[in-house]
Amino acid sequence: SRQRRCFLMPASMVQCSGQCWLADLLLHWLHQVFGRSGDTKEDIRQKMCVAVVGVVELVSVLVALIYDALIMGPVNAEWLQNHRRIGICSSAVLVVANLTCMYYTGLTLAVKIFVILSWAVWILATSLWAMAGYPGWVLIILILDVSILLQKPEHAYVMRRLDCVVLALGAIHVTLLAYGEAIGIYASSASTQLSPASYWLTGVLTLVVNYYSVQGYANSARKEASALQASVFLAYKVADKLANYDLEAAEHLLQGGHSWSTGDGMEIVGPLSHLLRNLKAYRPFLPDALFKASADDMLAQIQSLTFVEELAHDTTDWDRVHKIVQRLRETEYRLTEFQEDIEASFCELRLFRVHALDQPWSSGRTAEDELHRTMGAFYSLYCFLRMDLDGQDVLAYGIAPEGSPRKAALSTDTEYRKRDALRQNFRWESTRELLLHAEILKVTSAGKVSLNHDRTVALLVLTAIHDIMKNKALLPTVQPQHAPYQGTKANEVIQDHDFALAYMLEHFPSLLPSFAGLEAAQRAPILFTTSRMNFNNGWLVQGEAPPGLLFSSFKKCIVKGRASEADISFYFVHWLTDLAGSELYQQRPWPGSEKFALKFPQHVLSAFIDSFSFVRQLAHQSEVDVMEDYLKDRWLALGPPVSLVPEGCEVASMRLALMAQGFEADAVAAFAELPEQDRACLACELARTGHSQQFSCAPAEIRNEPAGPALLIYYAPALLQNAKSVGIREALLILCGVLRAAREIFPLDRSPLGVQSHAIIRIDAIKDIMPAEIQKMSPWYLRQTSSTDAVIEKGEAIGPGEIAVEWRSLTIPLSGPRALPKRPPQPLVLRSQNGAREQRNR
């Protein structure tokens, strides 16, 4: 690829090799002329050697002839009869013959013999006739060196015998030089002053010593290169097996490595064997679901499952699955063909039709509806993997009855505008980056986008099975050896469909044929994605929850499953496709993602997609760092036109800006104008993390003396958004009253466990009521429902665990929005993690 760039770039830009750009250009051209598709690296190296020597010889002949023409005058018959010039021209003819043979037949053994012998004979002939007395053993040395470079292990015997012939010809040449004058071959003027013994010492001895020295070095270099290549190959194969958790196969490879020579470059076997012993010691800590088990053993344990009799003798059509992945990026592969292949490939889709179709599933929908949602997720995945082909049109506008993608929506003007807005404004580039980070898409060295076959197969399998446990007839019973499982006791049915699927994948993976047919490396991201993370992305994009509560379960799943950034991105790709295809389309040709086009505000959808790149940083960052980075990024993106955020109020300002969604400037300005006591209450409570680490820009008292529990006001964004900019100040005062009452129920605890705790306060009863009406409907009180939960209710606080909610008198403007205060333009001030001030001018 480097040489290709050198060929295409202007000369002034080609510096990638550290050599002359002209040399790069020449090598690339020679490779294009003489290279063949089946050539190995060694074949290419040898061809380049012969071609470069030939080109250099042709250039030197051309320069010599031009020089003679300039010195001796114009070319004429006498000029052409000069024997030296004829010898020079004959070398050019020989070069052309050599390169022609190599071009048409490749650098075969016969061509190598022809090249070496022809040059040796040419040197002997020209030294006798064309250039009498010329010391040609220098060229014989060059020929022998080239012969050594052209040797292959399978041709070594023949090439060494050929070298002996060349050495003999060299000895004859030196002998003729030594005694040529005496026997009348050369005229006396062609002779030199060297004695015959001097010729032999400088000629034959030089030939023999140089040949054996270079040959010994070349053999040593080849042996070392071979051992190094074997080491790299062994390390690659072992790493590939370890990536799939196939420890036995890796051990077998290393035993084969021991059978090779461990003293000639195979020292890598020792460290790899040590690593393998450590991994085998840790294997009991890896989930059993990563390894293939006998389905018969599992059937003996769990005979009561309905899908045992449905899938016990069924299999996944893996040939067709692999065909799907191979064709997904083909332009002519339509969505209707994709649908047929999916339905014929995955046997688990039959589980949507087990028992009566009219019976509602655990989601409240029918089996037919759930099947439509699953197929919608498949269709959305099809669009995302082809977004640079026709995927954008299919996602926005759907397909025509014959299966071709629509280019525009055939609907009302309003629906058309919404679909067109999705087509134009969707974060296509961010989604592409997500797929690349998930290692589902990859970019080749030539810049071409292709699919990672194994990861794409894993995503297809996950899409096929992720909702099957919503069928109540399939819910498993926890076996005694696995009890308790996620709070479910032995012999009890797992009611949560996510828990039920995770239970089957963890303990009975072979009962799901599509999952059972995957390699361990393909199973790992599915197990991570189906684990219970308790992650609510809406809490993040609306600034609703503290980072400890928001990310703690997610972080534990990452640590437990040793998930990488790629696995986290894999989870979000599944989440995105599942959401995009969640709207029912009944018997229509798929109308595109109506969820994204018609039901989801574009700015909210964009915020969700933008958040993915931050959440995947949980693989190597703390929950608080990820949340703080996200808040600062969104603040700079939203750019509320306020002049100065009060000291210590940075976190509260950033979270309130996210909660407001549409009137961020009004929300932050209203927060800055609150009475000191109320502003301090919001600043402190919204800055608590529920984690041992605190925000770097939190108030000083929070950073110096952290305490918990951190409070989540469930539906606080809904309260603020319902109040809009007209009632935002009053909504913030209501929020202060709820926080003060909650703090009486959940007092501050400065112990390590207390700092990392949290409490959830539900304000469902007031989230859809305007602030003025909330005051008129007083009194309100907060009632504790558990050790970590409380809820707001209307009435007087009369029982234990009930606290009256009090807020300051709300001043409601009679009409019109409240004007923002006039402030001189000053930069927003945010405190960075090292305590320094960062100024951001918007």
Tab-separated table of N, CA and C in Angstrom, residues 151-229:
chain	number	residue	atom	x	y	z
A	151	GLN	N	18.461	-18.169	-4.686
A	151	GLN	CA	18.289	-19.551	-4.238
A	151	GLN	C	17.046	-19.709	-3.367
A	152	LYS	N	16.347	-20.818	-3.549
A	152	LYS	CA	15.249	-21.254	-2.685
A	152	LYS	C	15.620	-22.616	-2.112
A	153	PRO	N	15.081	-22.973	-0.974
A	153	PRO	CA	15.443	-24.274	-0.390
A	153	PRO	C	15.239	-25.439	-1.355
A	154	GLU	N	14.157	-25.395	-2.136
A	154	GLU	CA	13.876	-26.517	-3.033
A	154	GLU	C	14.809	-26.515	-4.255
A	155	HIS	N	15.479	-25.387	-4.539
A	155	HIS	CA	16.367	-25.297	-5.694
A	155	HIS	C	17.838	-25.220	-5.286
A	156	ALA	N	18.120	-25.397	-4.004
A	156	ALA	CA	19.480	-25.167	-3.527
A	156	ALA	C	20.492	-26.101	-4.198
A	157	TYR	N	20.130	-27.371	-4.371
A	157	TYR	CA	21.073	-28.346	-4.936
A	157	TYR	C	21.488	-27.941	-6.358
A	158	VAL	N	20.493	-27.613	-7.194
A	158	VAL	CA	20.781	-27.257	-8.585
A	158	VAL	C	21.563	-25.950	-8.657
A	159	MET	N	21.168	-24.958	-7.832
A	159	MET	CA	21.808	-23.655	-7.889
A	159	MET	C	23.260	-23.721	-7.424
A	160	ARG	N	23.567	-24.567	-6.464
A	160	ARG	CA	24.955	-24.691	-6.018
A	160	ARG	C	25.815	-25.341	-7.103
A	161	ARG	N	25.261	-26.325	-7.804
A	161	ARG	CA	26.012	-26.906	-8.917
A	161	ARG	C	26.219	-25.868	-10.018
A	162	LEU	N	25.233	-25.028	-10.235
A	162	LEU	CA	25.375	-23.954	-11.214
A	162	LEU	C	26.467	-22.975	-10.793
A	163	ASP	N	26.526	-22.693	-9.508
A	163	ASP	CA	27.575	-21.807	-9.003
A	163	ASP	C	28.963	-22.394	-9.260
A	164	CYS	N	29.064	-23.702	-9.106
A	164	CYS	CA	30.355	-24.341	-9.379
A	164	CYS	C	30.757	-24.150	-10.838
A	165	VAL	N	29.779	-24.253	-11.741
A	165	VAL	CA	30.054	-24.021	-13.156
A	165	VAL	C	30.526	-22.587	-13.390
A	166	VAL	N	29.858	-21.623	-12.736
A	166	VAL	CA	30.245	-20.212	-12.888
A	166	VAL	C	31.638	-19.982	-12.323
A	167	LEU	N	31.942	-20.603	-11.184
A	167	LEU	CA	33.286	-20.491	-10.616
A	167	LEU	C	34.325	-21.057	-11.592
A	168	ALA	N	34.002	-22.173	-12.229
A	168	ALA	CA	34.929	-22.756	-13.208
A	168	ALA	C	35.133	-21.809	-14.385
A	169	LEU	N	34.054	-21.207	-14.892
A	169	LEU	CA	34.180	-20.239	-15.972
A	169	LEU	C	35.005	-19.032	-15.546
A	170	GLY	N	34.820	-18.623	-14.268
A	170	GLY	CA	35.630	-17.527	-13.750
A	170	GLY	C	37.098	-17.883	-13.703
A	171	ALA	N	37.384	-19.127	-13.289
A	171	ALA	CA	38.785	-19.562	-13.257
A	171	ALA	C	39.369	-19.587	-14.659
A	172	ILE	N	38.607	-20.041	-15.660
A	172	ILE	CA	39.067	-20.037	-17.046
A	172	ILE	C	39.346	-18.614	-17.518
A	173	HIS	N	38.430	-17.692	-17.151
A	173	HIS	CA	38.605	-16.297	-17.539
A	173	HIS	C	39.898	-15.718	-16.970
A	174	VAL	N	40.161	-15.990	-15.685
A	174	VAL	CA	41.383	-15.468	-15.055
A	174	VAL	C	42.621	-16.089	-15.698
A	175	THR	N	42.541	-17.386	-16.000
A	175	THR	CA	43.670	-18.068	-16.628
A	175	THR	C	43.978	-17.465	-17.989
A	176	LEU	N	42.928	-17.171	-18.758
A	176	LEU	CA	43.132	-16.557	-20.065
A	176	LEU	C	43.739	-15.173	-19.949
A	177	LEU	N	43.314	-14.426	-18.918
A	177	LEU	CA	43.920	-13.116	-18.711
A	177	LEU	C	45.406	-13.240	-18.369
A	178	ALA	N	45.706	-14.317	-17.567
A	178	ALA	CA	47.092	-14.470	-17.114
A	178	ALA	C	48.012	-14.910	-18.249
A	179	TYR	N	47.534	-15.813	-19.111
A	179	TYR	CA	48.407	-16.401	-20.129
A	179	TYR	C	47.980	-16.047	-21.555
A	180	GLY	N	46.994	-15.127	-21.680
A	180	GLY	CA	46.498	-14.808	-23.007
A	180	GLY	C	47.537	-14.203	-23.923
A	181	GLU	N	48.409	-13.356	-23.409
A	181	GLU	CA	49.440	-12.738	-24.248
A	181	GLU	C	50.474	-13.766	-24.694
A	182	ALA	N	50.796	-14.677	-23.747
A	182	ALA	CA	51.830	-15.665	-24.055
A	182	ALA	C	51.373	-16.631	-25.137
A	183	ILE	N	50.122	-16.990	-25.165
A	183	ILE	CA	49.654	-17.978	-26.156
A	183	ILE	C	49.037	-17.299	-27.369
A	184	GLY	N	49.095	-15.950	-27.391
A	184	GLY	CA	48.694	-15.225	-28.578
A	184	GLY	C	47.235	-14.834	-28.652
A	185	ILE	N	46.524	-14.922	-27.569
A	185	ILE	CA	45.110	-14.522	-27.598
A	185	ILE	C	44.993	-13.002	-27.605
A	186	TYR	N	45.781	-12.348	-26.795
A	186	TYR	CA	45.759	-10.893	-26.706
A	186	TYR	C	47.007	-10.317	-27.314
A	187	ALA	N	46.872	-9.170	-27.882
A	187	ALA	CA	48.061	-8.450	-28.350
A	187	ALA	C	48.828	-7.910	-27.150
A	188	SER	N	50.072	-7.602	-27.365
A	188	SER	CA	50.898	-7.152	-26.237
A	188	SER	C	50.384	-5.856	-25.634
A	189	SER	N	49.710	-5.048	-26.454
A	189	SER	CA	49.181	-3.784	-25.929
A	189	SER	C	48.017	-3.989	-24.972
A	190	ALA	N	47.378	-5.141	-25.099
A	190	ALA	CA	46.244	-5.425	-24.208
A	190	ALA	C	46.692	-5.983	-22.889
A	191	SER	N	47.902	-6.330	-22.738
A	191	SER	CA	48.394	-6.955	-21.515
A	191	SER	C	48.661	-5.897	-20.456
A	192	THR	N	48.689	-6.320	-19.226
A	192	THR	CA	49.051	-5.456	-18.103
A	192	THR	C	50.388	-5.888	-17.561
A	193	GLN	N	50.847	-5.228	-16.554
A	193	GLN	CA	52.142	-5.528	-15.963
A	193	GLN	C	52.058	-6.572	-14.868
A	194	LEU	N	50.844	-7.133	-14.587
A	194	LEU	CA	50.707	-8.142	-13.537
A	194	LEU	C	51.246	-9.481	-14.009
A	195	SER	N	51.830	-10.230	-13.065
A	195	SER	CA	52.322	-11.569	-13.357
A	195	SER	C	51.181	-12.567	-13.307
A	196	PRO	N	51.350	-13.787	-13.901
A	196	PRO	CA	50.296	-14.805	-13.831
A	196	PRO	C	49.888	-15.144	-12.411
A	197	ALA	N	50.852	-15.205	-11.497
A	197	ALA	CA	50.517	-15.507	-10.094
A	197	ALA	C	49.658	-14.405	-9.483
A	198	SER	N	49.973	-13.163	-9.876
A	198	SER	CA	49.174	-12.047	-9.345
A	198	SER	C	47.741	-12.124	-9.851
A	199	TYR	N	47.581	-12.524	-11.126
A	199	TYR	CA	46.227	-12.706	-11.650
A	199	TYR	C	45.455	-13.760	-10.846
A	200	TRP	N	46.075	-14.837	-10.559
A	200	TRP	CA	45.393	-15.897	-9.810
A	200	TRP	C	45.046	-15.444	-8.392
A	201	LEU	N	45.970	-14.737	-7.763
A	201	LEU	CA	45.705	-14.283	-6.392
A	201	LEU	C	44.563	-13.269	-6.368
A	202	THR	N	44.583	-12.333	-7.318
A	202	THR	CA	43.546	-11.287	-7.337
A	202	THR	C	42.257	-11.746	-7.988
A	203	GLY	N	42.310	-12.805	-8.774
A	203	GLY	CA	41.134	-13.269	-9.482
A	203	GLY	C	40.441	-14.439	-8.838
A	204	VAL	N	41.045	-15.625	-8.968
A	204	VAL	CA	40.395	-16.846	-8.484
A	204	VAL	C	40.209	-16.820	-6.989
A	205	LEU	N	41.251	-16.420	-6.247
A	205	LEU	CA	41.124	-16.396	-4.788
A	205	LEU	C	40.013	-15.451	-4.340
A	206	THR	N	39.915	-14.304	-4.999
A	206	THR	CA	38.844	-13.354	-4.670
A	206	THR	C	37.467	-13.948	-4.948
A	207	LEU	N	37.360	-14.653	-6.100
A	207	LEU	CA	36.086	-15.289	-6.423
A	207	LEU	C	35.664	-16.298	-5.369
A	208	VAL	N	36.578	-17.176	-4.978
A	208	VAL	CA	36.241	-18.261	-4.056
A	208	VAL	C	35.930	-17.717	-2.668
A	209	VAL	N	36.790	-16.833	-2.155
A	209	VAL	CA	36.576	-16.291	-0.800
A	209	VAL	C	35.265	-15.515	-0.725
A	210	ASN	N	34.990	-14.661	-1.727
A	210	ASN	CA	33.752	-13.884	-1.716
A	210	ASN	C	32.525	-14.798	-1.783
A	211	TYR	N	32.588	-15.815	-2.647
A	211	TYR	CA	31.429	-16.687	-2.812
A	211	TYR	C	31.081	-17.407	-1.524
A	212	TYR	N	32.061	-18.029	-0.878
A	212	TYR	CA	31.760	-18.800	0.326
A	212	TYR	C	31.415	-17.896	1.513
A	213	SER	N	31.974	-16.709	1.539
A	213	SER	CA	31.617	-15.773	2.618
A	213	SER	C	30.169	-15.318	2.476
A	214	VAL	N	29.814	-14.912	1.259
A	214	VAL	CA	28.436	-14.445	1.040
A	214	VAL	C	27.444	-15.587	1.204
A	215	GLN	N	27.807	-16.783	0.722
A	215	GLN	CA	26.901	-17.924	0.853
A	215	GLN	C	26.676	-18.297	2.320
A	216	GLY	N	27.745	-18.282	3.130
A	216	GLY	CA	27.588	-18.584	4.548
A	216	GLY	C	26.700	-17.576	5.252
A	217	TYR	N	26.889	-16.295	4.918
A	217	TYR	CA	26.043	-15.262	5.528
A	217	TYR	C	24.595	-15.409	5.075
A	218	ALA	N	24.383	-15.683	3.784
A	218	ALA	CA	23.017	-15.819	3.272
A	218	ALA	C	22.311	-17.016	3.901
A	219	ASN	N	23.010	-18.139	4.041
A	219	ASN	CA	22.401	-19.311	4.670
A	219	ASN	C	22.024	-19.027	6.116
A	220	SER	N	22.918	-18.343	6.844
A	220	SER	CA	22.617	-17.991	8.237
A	220	SER	C	21.415	-17.053	8.316
A	221	ALA	N	21.375	-16.063	7.406
A	221	ALA	CA	20.251	-15.116	7.412
A	221	ALA	C	18.945	-15.821	7.074
A	222	ARG	N	18.981	-16.747	6.103
A	222	ARG	CA	17.764	-17.483	5.745
A	222	ARG	C	17.277	-18.339	6.908
A	223	LYS	N	18.201	-18.972	7.600
A	223	LYS	CA	17.826	-19.822	8.723
A	223	LYS	C	17.203	-18.989	9.841
A	224	GLU	N	17.798	-17.839	10.110
A	224	GLU	CA	17.257	-16.963	11.155
A	224	GLU	C	15.895	-16.404	10.749
A	225	ALA	N	15.751	-16.012	9.479
A	225	ALA	CA	14.468	-15.498	9.001
A	225	ALA	C	13.389	-16.567	9.054
A	226	SER	N	13.776	-17.811	8.721
A	226	SER	CA	12.810	-18.908	8.769
A	226	SER	C	12.336	-19.155	10.194
A	227	ALA	N	13.301	-19.134	11.148
A	227	ALA	CA	12.916	-19.339	12.546
A	227	ALA	C	12.046	-18.188	13.052
A	228	LEU	N	12.377	-16.976	12.645
A	228	LEU	CA	11.573	-15.822	13.057
A	228	LEU	C	10.170	-15.912	12.472
A	229	GLN	N	10.063	-16.293	11.216
A	229	GLN	CA	8.747	-16.444	10.597
A	229	GLN	C	7.936	-17.535	11.287
